[in-house]
Amino acid sequence: MKAVYIEAHGGPEVLTFGERPDPDVGPTEVKIKVNASALNRLDLYTRAGERGLQREFPPPLILGGDCAGEVIEAGEQVAGLKAGDRVVVNPKITCQQCPACLAGNDHLCPRARFMGSATDGSYAEIAVMPAVNVHAIADEVSYEQAAAVPTTFLPVWNILVRRGQLKSWETVLVLSASAGVGTAAIQVAKHVIGARVIATTSTPEKAAKAKELGADEVINYNEEDITERVRALTDGGVDMVVDHVGADFFAKAFSSLKPGGRYGICGATTGLRTELHLGLLFSRQIEVFGAFMGTKEDMRQIVAVLNRGTIHPVVDRVFPLEEAAAAHRAMEETNFFGKLLLKP
Ligand SMILES: [Zn+2]
């Protein structure tokens, strides 16, 4: 099969388009013809060997996690999926045997691994995944939209729905509306929960798109102070913050919370370290928590609202698989709104 793989860490130039052997399917696995594969930051870190993702070569590694496609073959012990089914893949592989997994807290599995980082991934014509990571999608959902879902909606669901329990009468601040997580957070907060959404972004064009997705108010952080603007728009601050950008905006977003507010973090693309004012943390009784992807049950719930048409994942551009390096460069330039996809 055709695939994009790496044989060494480095820049986009190490992405090689070529021939790799078709993967074998195990008894509890599903073999999928990939129709769309979505880029994530993890792909860039894996390619570069950053953030603890250095690995030994050979063997080569096929990158890519999030994907959607058609089932070619289901292993003999697989129930509920068959050849021809249209599916989306949750790229986080868990052991299904540890106490966390057995308790349904598989987001805490200490043996968790990622497709496309620990195992061969979805930048390929064919991919294999455990059946528990594969979900059927409705005919109305395109492969491109489905592939854009898992890594953006799982942490958002984790923060807003399961942990943060955002309510319809509350207000949430979504940082950086233009990235995949931002577009997902606006939609879940607005269309699934029914909350008031204040989003931040960097240009009038991105602000208009954020409003189209469901943001009630948009703050252009290049022109306005986030904390001051939130104070003007709310009665004492927001109830929740969804942060996937980290250091550059933490102080402003933290000061935008009302007493008792919840601050969920699922990424730190602008920097990993920041200062936390402990006096404000306890006196204002703020809760700060981290979220890394979500549970298999979170994914089931997300696919349910995807299939009902409640959420519409945002796709910025689709590149042919052989142009994976161009897609990686586009992601590094951060000049996009929504997800970047590859199509074999
Ligand atoms: Zn486990």
PDB file of N, CA and C and ligand atoms in Angstrom, residues 94-98 100-101 109-111, ligand 1:
ATOM      1  N   THR A  94      -5.823   1.864  24.429  1.00  0.00           N
ATOM      2  CA  THR A  94      -5.653   1.572  25.858  1.00  0.00           C
ATOM      3  C   THR A  94      -5.628   0.066  26.076  1.00  0.00           C
ATOM      4  N   CYS A  95      -5.173  -0.370  27.276  1.00  0.00           N
ATOM      5  CA  CYS A  95      -4.885  -1.797  27.457  1.00  0.00           C
ATOM      6  C   CYS A  95      -6.119  -2.655  27.705  1.00  0.00           C
ATOM      7  N   GLN A  96      -7.207  -2.058  28.189  1.00  0.00           N
ATOM      8  CA  GLN A  96      -8.458  -2.778  28.502  1.00  0.00           C
ATOM      9  C   GLN A  96      -8.288  -3.785  29.639  1.00  0.00           C
ATOM     10  N   GLN A  97      -7.182  -3.716  30.381  1.00  0.00           N
ATOM     11  CA  GLN A  97      -6.925  -4.721  31.421  1.00  0.00           C
ATOM     12  C   GLN A  97      -6.567  -4.113  32.771  1.00  0.00           C
ATOM     13  N   CYS A  98      -6.122  -2.854  32.806  1.00  0.00           N
ATOM     14  CA  CYS A  98      -5.663  -2.258  34.060  1.00  0.00           C
ATOM     15  C   CYS A  98      -6.867  -1.789  34.891  1.00  0.00           C
ATOM     16  N   ALA A 100      -7.741   1.147  35.851  1.00  0.00           N
ATOM     17  CA  ALA A 100      -8.379   2.341  35.279  1.00  0.00           C
ATOM     18  C   ALA A 100      -9.294   1.950  34.117  1.00  0.00           C
ATOM     19  N   CYS A 101      -8.782   1.130  33.201  1.00  0.00           N
ATOM     20  CA  CYS A 101      -9.604   0.701  32.061  1.00  0.00           C
ATOM     21  C   CYS A 101     -10.836  -0.061  32.534  1.00  0.00           C
ATOM     22  N   CYS A 109      -5.467   5.238  31.603  1.00  0.00           N
ATOM     23  CA  CYS A 109      -4.702   3.994  31.408  1.00  0.00           C
ATOM     24  C   CYS A 109      -3.203   4.298  31.340  1.00  0.00           C
ATOM     25  N   PRO A 110      -2.398   3.684  32.240  1.00  0.00           N
ATOM     26  CA  PRO A 110      -0.956   3.962  32.214  1.00  0.00           C
ATOM     27  C   PRO A 110      -0.256   3.357  30.999  1.00  0.00           C
ATOM     28  N   ARG A 111      -0.922   2.452  30.289  1.00  0.00           N
ATOM     29  CA  ARG A 111      -0.296   1.834  29.108  1.00  0.00           C
ATOM     30  C   ARG A 111      -0.825   2.429  27.811  1.00  0.00           C
TER      31      ARG A 111
HETATM   32 ZN    ZN B   1      -5.453   0.244  30.777  1.00  0.00          ZN
END
